[in-house]
mmCIF file of C-alpha atoms in Angstrom:
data_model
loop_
_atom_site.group_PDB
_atom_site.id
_atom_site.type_symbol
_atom_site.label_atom_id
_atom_site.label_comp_id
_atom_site.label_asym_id
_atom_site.label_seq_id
_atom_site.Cartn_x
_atom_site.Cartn_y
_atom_site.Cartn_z
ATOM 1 C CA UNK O 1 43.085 159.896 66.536
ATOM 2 C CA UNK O 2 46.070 159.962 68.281
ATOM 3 C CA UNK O 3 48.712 157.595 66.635
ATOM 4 C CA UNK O 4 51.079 156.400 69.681
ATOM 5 C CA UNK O 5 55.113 155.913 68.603
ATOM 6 C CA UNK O 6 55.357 157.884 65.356
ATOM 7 C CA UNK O 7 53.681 160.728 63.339
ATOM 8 C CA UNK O 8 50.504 159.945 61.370
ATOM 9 C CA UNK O 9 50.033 160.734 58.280
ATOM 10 C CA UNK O 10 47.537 163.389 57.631
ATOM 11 C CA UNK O 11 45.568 165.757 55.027
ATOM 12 C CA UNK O 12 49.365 168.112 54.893
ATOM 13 C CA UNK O 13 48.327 172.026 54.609
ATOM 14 C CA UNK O 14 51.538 172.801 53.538
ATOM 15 C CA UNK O 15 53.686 173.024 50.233
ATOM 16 C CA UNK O 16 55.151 170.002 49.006
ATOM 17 C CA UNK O 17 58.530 171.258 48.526
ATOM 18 C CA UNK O 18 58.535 170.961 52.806
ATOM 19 C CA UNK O 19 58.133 167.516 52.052
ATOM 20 C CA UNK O 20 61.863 166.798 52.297
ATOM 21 C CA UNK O 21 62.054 168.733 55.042
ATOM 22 C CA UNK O 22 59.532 166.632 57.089
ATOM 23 C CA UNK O 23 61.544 163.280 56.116
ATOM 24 C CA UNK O 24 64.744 164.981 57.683
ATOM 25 C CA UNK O 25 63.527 165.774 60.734
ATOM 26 C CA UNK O 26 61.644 162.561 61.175
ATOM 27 C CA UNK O 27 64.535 160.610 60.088
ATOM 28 C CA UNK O 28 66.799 162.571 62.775
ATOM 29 C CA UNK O 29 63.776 161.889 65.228
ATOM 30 C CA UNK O 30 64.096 158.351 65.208
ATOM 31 C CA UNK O 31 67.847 158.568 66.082
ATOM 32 C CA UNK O 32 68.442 156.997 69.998
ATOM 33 C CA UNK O 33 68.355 159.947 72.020
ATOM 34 C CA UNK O 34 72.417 158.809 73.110
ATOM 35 C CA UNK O 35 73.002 159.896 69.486
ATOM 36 C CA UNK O 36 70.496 162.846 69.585
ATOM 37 C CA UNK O 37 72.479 164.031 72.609
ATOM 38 C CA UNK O 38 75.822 164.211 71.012
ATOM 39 C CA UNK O 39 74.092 166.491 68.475
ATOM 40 C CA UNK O 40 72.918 168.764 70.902
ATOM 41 C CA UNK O 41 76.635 169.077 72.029
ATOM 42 C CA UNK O 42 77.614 170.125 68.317
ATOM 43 C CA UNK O 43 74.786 172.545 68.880
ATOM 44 C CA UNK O 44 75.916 173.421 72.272
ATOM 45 C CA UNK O 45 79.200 174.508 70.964
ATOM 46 C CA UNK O 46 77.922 176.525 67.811
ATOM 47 C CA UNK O 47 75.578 178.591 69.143
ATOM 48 C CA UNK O 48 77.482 179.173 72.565
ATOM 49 C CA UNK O 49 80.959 179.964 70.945
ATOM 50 C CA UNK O 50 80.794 180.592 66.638
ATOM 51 C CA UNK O 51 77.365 182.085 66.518
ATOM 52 C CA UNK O 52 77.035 183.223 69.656
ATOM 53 C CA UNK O 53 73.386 183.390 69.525
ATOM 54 C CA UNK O 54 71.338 186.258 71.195
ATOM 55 C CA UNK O 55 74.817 186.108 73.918
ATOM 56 C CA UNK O 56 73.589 190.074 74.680
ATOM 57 C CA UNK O 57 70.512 189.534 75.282
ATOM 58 C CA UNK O 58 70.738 186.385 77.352
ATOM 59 C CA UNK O 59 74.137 187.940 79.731
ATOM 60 C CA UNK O 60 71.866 190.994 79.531
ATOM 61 C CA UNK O 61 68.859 189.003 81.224
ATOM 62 C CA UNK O 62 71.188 187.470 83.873
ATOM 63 C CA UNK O 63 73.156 190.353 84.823
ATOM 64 C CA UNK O 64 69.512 192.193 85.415
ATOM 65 C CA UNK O 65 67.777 189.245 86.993
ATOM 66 C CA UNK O 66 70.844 188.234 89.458
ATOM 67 C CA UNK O 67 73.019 191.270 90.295
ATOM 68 C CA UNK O 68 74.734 189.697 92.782
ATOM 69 C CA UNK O 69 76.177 187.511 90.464
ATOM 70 C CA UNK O 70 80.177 188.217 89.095
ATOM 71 C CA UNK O 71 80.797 188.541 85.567
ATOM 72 C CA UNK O 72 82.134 184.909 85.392
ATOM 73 C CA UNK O 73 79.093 183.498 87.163
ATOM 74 C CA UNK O 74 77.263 185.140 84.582
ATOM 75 C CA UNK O 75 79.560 183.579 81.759
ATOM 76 C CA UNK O 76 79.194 180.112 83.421
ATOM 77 C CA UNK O 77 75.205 180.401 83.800
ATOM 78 C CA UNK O 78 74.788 181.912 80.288
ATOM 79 C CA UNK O 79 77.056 178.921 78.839
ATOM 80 C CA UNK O 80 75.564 176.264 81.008
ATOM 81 C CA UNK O 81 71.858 177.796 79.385
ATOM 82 C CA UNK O 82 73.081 177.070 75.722
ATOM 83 C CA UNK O 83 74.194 173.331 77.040
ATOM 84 C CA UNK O 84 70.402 172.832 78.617
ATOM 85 C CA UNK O 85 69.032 175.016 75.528
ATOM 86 C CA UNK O 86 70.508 172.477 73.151
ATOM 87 C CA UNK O 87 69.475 169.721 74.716
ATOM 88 C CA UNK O 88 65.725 170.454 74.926
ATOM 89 C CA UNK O 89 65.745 171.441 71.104
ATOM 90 C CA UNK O 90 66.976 167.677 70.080
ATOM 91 C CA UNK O 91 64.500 166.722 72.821
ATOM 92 C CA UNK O 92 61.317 168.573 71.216
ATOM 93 C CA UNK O 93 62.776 166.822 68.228
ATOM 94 C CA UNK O 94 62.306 163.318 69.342
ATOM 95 C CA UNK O 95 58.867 163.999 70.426
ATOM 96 C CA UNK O 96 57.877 163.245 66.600
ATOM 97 C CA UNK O 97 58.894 159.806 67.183
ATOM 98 C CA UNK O 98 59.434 159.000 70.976
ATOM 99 C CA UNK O 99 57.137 156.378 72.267
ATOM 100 C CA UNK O 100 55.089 156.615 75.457
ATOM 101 C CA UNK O 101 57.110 153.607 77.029
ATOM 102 C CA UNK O 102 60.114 155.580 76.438
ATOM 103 C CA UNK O 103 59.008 158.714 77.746
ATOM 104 C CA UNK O 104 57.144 157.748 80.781
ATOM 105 C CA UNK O 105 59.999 156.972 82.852
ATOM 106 C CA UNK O 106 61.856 160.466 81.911
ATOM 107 C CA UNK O 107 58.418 162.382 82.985
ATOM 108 C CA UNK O 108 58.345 161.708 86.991
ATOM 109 C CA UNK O 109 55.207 163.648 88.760
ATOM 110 C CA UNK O 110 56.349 163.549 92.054
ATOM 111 C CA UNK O 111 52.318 164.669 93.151
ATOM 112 C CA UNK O 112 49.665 163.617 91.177
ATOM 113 C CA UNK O 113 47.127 163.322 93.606
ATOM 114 C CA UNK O 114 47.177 167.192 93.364
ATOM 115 C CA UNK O 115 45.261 166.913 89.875
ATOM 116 C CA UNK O 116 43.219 163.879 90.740
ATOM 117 C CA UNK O 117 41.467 165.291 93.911
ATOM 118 C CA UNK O 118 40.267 168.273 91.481
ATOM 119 C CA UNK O 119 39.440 165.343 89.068
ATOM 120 C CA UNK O 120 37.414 163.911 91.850
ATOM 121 C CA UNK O 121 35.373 167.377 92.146
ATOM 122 C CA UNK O 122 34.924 167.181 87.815
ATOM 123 C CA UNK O 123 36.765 170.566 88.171
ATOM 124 C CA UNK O 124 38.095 172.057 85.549
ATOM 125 C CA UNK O 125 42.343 173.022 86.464
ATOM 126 C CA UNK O 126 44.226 175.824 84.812
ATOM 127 C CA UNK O 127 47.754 174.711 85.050
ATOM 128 C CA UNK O 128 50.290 177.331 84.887
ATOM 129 C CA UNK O 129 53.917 176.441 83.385
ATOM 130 C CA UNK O 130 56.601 178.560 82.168
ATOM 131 C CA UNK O 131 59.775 177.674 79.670
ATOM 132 C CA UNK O 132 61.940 175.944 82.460
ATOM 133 C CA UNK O 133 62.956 172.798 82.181
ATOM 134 C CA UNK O 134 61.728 170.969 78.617
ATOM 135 C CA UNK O 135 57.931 172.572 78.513
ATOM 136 C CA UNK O 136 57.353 170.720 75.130
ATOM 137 C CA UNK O 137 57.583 167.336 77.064
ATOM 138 C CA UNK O 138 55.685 168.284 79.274
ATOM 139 C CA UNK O 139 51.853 168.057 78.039
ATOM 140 C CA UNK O 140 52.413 164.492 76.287
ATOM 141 C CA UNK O 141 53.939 163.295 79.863
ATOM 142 C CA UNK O 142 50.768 164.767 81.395
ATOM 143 C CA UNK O 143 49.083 162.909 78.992
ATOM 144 C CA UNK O 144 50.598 159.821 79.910
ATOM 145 C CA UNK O 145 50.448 160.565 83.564
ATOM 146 C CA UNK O 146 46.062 161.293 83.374
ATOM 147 C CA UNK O 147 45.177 159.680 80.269
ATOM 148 C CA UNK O 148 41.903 161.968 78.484
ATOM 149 C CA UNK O 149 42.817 164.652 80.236
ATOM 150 C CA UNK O 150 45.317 166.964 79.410
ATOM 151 C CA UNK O 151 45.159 169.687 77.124
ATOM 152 C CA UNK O 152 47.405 172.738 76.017
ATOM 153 C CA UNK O 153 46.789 176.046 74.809
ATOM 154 C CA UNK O 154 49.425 177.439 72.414
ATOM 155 C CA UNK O 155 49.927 180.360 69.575
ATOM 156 C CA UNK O 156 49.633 179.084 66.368
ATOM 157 C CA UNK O 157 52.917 179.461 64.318
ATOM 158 C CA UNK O 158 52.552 181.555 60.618
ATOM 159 C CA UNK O 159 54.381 178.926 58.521
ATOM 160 C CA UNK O 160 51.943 176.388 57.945
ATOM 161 C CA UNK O 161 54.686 173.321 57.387
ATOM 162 C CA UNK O 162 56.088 174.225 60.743
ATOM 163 C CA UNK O 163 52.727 174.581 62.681
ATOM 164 C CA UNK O 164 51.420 171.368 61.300
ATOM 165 C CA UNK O 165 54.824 169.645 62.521
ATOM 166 C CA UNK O 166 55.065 170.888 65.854
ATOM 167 C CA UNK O 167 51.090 170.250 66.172
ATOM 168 C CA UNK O 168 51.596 166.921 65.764
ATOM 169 C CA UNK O 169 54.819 166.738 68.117
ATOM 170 C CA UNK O 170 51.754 167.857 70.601
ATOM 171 C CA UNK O 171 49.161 165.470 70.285
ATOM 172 C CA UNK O 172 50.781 162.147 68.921
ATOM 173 C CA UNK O 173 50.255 160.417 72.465
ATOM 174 C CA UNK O 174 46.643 161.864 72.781
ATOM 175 C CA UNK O 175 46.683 165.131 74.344
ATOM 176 C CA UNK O 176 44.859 167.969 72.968
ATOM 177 C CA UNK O 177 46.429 171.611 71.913
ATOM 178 C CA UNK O 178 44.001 174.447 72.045
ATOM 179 C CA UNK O 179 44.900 177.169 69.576
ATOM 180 C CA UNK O 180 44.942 180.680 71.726
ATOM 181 C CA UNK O 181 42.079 181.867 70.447
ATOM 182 C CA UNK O 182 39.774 178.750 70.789
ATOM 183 C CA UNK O 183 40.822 179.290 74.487
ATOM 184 C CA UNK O 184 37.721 180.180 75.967
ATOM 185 C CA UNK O 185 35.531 177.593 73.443
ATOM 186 C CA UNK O 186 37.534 174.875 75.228
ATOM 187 C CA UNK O 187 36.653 175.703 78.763
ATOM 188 C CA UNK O 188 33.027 176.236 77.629
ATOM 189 C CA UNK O 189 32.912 172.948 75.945
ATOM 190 C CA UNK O 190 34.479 170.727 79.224
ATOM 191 C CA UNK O 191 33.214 173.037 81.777
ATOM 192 C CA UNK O 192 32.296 170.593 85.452
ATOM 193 C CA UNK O 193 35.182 168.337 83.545
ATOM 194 C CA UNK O 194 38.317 166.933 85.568
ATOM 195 C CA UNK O 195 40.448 167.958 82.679
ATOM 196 C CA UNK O 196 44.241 169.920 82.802
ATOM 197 C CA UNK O 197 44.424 172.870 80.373
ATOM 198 C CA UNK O 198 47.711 174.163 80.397
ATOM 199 C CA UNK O 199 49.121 177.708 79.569
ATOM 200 C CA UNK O 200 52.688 179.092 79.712
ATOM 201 C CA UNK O 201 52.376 181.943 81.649
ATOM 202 C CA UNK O 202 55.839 183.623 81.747
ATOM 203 C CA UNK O 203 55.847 185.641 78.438
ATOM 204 C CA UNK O 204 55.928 189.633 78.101
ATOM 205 C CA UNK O 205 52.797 191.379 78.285
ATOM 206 C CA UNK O 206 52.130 194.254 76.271
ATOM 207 C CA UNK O 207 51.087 197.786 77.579
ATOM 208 C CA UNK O 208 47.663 196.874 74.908
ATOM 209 C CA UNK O 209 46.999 193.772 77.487
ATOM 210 C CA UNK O 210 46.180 195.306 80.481
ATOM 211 C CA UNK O 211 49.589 193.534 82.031
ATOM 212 C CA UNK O 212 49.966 193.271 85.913
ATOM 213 C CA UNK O 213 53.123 194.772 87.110
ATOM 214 C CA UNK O 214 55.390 193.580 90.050
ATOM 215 C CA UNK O 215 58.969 193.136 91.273
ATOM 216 C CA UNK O 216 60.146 189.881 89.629
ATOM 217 C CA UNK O 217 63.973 189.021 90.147
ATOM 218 C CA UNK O 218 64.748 192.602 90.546
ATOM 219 C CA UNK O 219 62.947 194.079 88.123
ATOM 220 C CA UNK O 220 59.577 195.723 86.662
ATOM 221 C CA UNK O 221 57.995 192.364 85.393
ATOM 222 C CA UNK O 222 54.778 192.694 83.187
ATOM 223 C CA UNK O 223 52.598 189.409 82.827
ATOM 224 C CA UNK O 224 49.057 188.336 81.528
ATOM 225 C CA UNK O 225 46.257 188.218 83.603
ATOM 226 C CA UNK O 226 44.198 186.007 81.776
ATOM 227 C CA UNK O 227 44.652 183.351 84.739
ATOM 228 C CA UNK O 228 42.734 185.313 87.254
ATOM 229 C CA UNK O 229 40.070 186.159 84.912
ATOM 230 C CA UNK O 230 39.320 182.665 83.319
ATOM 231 C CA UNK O 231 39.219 181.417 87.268
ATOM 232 C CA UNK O 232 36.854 183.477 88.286
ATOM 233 C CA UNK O 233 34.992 183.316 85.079
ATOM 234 C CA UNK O 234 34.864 179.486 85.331
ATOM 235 C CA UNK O 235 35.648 178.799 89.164
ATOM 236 C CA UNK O 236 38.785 177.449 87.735
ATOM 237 C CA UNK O 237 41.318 175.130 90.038
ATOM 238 C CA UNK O 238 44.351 176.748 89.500
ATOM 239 C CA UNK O 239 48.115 174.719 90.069
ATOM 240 C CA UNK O 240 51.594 175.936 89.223
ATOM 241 C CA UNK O 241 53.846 173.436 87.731
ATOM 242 C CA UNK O 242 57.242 173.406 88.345
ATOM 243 C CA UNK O 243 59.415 171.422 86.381
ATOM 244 C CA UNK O 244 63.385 170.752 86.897
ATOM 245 C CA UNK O 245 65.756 168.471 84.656
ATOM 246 C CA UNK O 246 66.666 166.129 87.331
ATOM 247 C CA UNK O 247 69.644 164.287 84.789
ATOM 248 C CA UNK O 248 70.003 164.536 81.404
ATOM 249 C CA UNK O 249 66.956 163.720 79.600
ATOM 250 C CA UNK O 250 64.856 163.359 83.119
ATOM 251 C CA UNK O 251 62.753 165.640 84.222
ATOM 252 C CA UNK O 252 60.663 166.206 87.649
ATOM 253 C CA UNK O 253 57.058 167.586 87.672
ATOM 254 C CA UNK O 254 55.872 169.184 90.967
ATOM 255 C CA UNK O 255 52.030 170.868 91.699
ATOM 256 C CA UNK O 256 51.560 173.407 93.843
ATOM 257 C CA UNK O 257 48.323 175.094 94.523
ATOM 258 C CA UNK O 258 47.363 178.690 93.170
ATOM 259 C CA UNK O 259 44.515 180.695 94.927
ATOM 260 C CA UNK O 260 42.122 179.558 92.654
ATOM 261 C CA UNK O 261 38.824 181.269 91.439
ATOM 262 C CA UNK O 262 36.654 181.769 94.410
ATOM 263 C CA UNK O 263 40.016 183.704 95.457
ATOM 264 C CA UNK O 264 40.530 185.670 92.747
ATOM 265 C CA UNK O 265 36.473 186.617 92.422
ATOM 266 C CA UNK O 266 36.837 188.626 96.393
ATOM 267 C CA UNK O 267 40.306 189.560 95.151
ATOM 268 C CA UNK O 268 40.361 193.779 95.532
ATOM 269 C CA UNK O 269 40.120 195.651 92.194
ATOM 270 C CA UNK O 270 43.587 196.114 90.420
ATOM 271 C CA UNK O 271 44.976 192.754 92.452
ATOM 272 C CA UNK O 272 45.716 189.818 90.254
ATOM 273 C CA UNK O 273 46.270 186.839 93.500
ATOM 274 C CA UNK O 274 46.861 184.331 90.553
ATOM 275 C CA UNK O 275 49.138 185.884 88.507
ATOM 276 C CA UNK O 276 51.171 187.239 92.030
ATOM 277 C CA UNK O 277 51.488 183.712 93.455
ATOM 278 C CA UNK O 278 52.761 182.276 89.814
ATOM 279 C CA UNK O 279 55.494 184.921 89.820
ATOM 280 C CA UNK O 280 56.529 183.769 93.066
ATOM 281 C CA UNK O 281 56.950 180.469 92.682
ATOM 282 C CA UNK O 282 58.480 180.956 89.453
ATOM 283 C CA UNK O 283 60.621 182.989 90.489
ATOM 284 C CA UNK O 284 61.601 180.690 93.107
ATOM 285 C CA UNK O 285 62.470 178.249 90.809
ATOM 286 C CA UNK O 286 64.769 180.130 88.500
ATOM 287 C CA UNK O 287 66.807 181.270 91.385
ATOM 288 C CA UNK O 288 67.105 177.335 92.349
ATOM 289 C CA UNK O 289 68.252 176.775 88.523
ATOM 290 C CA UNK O 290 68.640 179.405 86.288
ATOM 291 C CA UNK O 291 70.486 177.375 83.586
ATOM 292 C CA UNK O 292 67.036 175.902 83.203
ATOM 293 C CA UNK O 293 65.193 178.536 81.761
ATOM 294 C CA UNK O 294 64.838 179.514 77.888
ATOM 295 C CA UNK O 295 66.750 183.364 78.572
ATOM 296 C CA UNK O 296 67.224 183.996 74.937
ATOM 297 C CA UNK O 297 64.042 186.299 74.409
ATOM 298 C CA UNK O 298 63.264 189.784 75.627
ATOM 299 C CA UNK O 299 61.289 189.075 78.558
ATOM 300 C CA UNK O 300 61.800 192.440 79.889
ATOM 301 C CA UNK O 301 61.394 194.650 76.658
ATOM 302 C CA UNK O 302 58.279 196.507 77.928
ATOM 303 C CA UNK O 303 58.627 199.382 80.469
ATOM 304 C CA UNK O 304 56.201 200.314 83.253
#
């Protein structure tokens, strides 16, 4: 049952010396997020300027993704990152205790009706983000936005305190999170549904996943293709969603429309129309804000 404004208490998996822990975080979670935010600049400064952390790898990423850019446009981008990095991580943190009135008006979906004409059709829509903007925000505003009908997939985490916490930071205000693997018992069970199931869609794929290779922001770019076979597996709607922070602690959800399973099912062998037109648009969108995107991990770390 979804408890709407704080964190139920629950059957806890976990060892009770993580107890404390818990009461920390919630306690910091029911801060005003005007307090919250001068936390994240403490943060801000820390990890952009003592600890530095991951600086290679995320100048590394931008020098590779935007040549064109000088070495202090690179400095400027990579430092404006850790200011929008730090922000989102006291964000995620106030989803254990943010209410739905107080989160509604920072979650603006500037389309709905793109969802709700699928809804109309009881089709089932594979919703493709990525880690711009605040992604954790993101399924509990949909939630808000089409009450009963949005669900998220996600990789369970190994520490059991931690996977129970950010769980519940999922589903407080109702929506569901699919672990990866119950993926495909999901779309079985609300197959002909007007339901949202979410996946991130930007992460490295392995040379063991089959990946689909193409040119993304100037370089060999390997991604799932789990999109294109789910669609045409369950004639799937497909939408991208695009996501911007607007002003601090606002963010902007837009649809667009993916080829969607009947596509993908004509689609020549060895073509992946899904997965191509998500790389576009995303791609689109980190060019339009590159400080918005989490550039700390090694997206590029597998070779063709």
């Amino acid at each position: 049952m979804a408890i709407k404004g704080t964190m139920a208490t629950t059957a806890r998996p976990y060892a009770w010396y993580f107890e404390p822990v818990r009461w920390l975080l919630l306690g910091l979670a029911h801060l005003p997020l005007a307090v919250l935010y001068v936390l994240a600049e403490v943060i801000y400064v820390l990890l952009a300027y003592v600890v530095r952390y991951r600086w290679r790898v995320v100048t590394e990423n931008l020098r590779n993704s935007f040549p064109e850019k000088t070495p202090a446009e690179i400095e400027r981008t990579g430092k404006a990152f850790y200011r929008h990095f730090s922000q989102v991580v006291v964000e995620i943190l106030k989803a254990a205790a943010i209410s739905s009135e107080e989160l509604r008006p920072r979650m603006h979906f500037t389309n709905p009706e793109v969802m709700t004409n699928h809804f109309a059709e009881n089709r089932l829509v594979l919703a493709l983000g990525s880690h711009m903007g605040n992604w954790e925000w993101l399924l509990n505003g949909a939630e808000l936005e089409f009450p009963g009908r949005a669900a998220g997939v996600y990789k369970p985490l190994n520490n059991l305190f931690f996977e129970h916490f950010t769980r519940r930071l999922r589903t407080r205000l109702g929506a569901d999170a699919v672990p990866m693997l119950a993926t495909l018992r999901y779309m079985v069970a609300h197959r002909g549904e007007g339901r949202i199931l979410s996946l991130l869609t930007d992460q490295a794929a392995g040379p063991e996943d089959r990946p689909y290779w193409t040119q993304f922001l100037n370089q060999d770019t390997s991604f799932y293709t789990s999109a294109d076979r789910l669609a045409v597996q369950f004639d799937c709607a497909l939408v991208y969603i695009g996501i911007q922070r607007v002003r601090r602690g606002y963010y902007e959800v837009t649809f667009s429309e993916l080829p969607d399973g009947r596509v993908a099912k004509v689609a020549p062998a060895g073509t992946f129309p899904v997965t191509e037109a998500f790389a576009r648009q995303l791609e689109t969108d980190m060019r339009a804000s590159p400080e918005q995107y989490l550039w700390t991990h090694r997206r590029w770390k597998h070779k063709r």
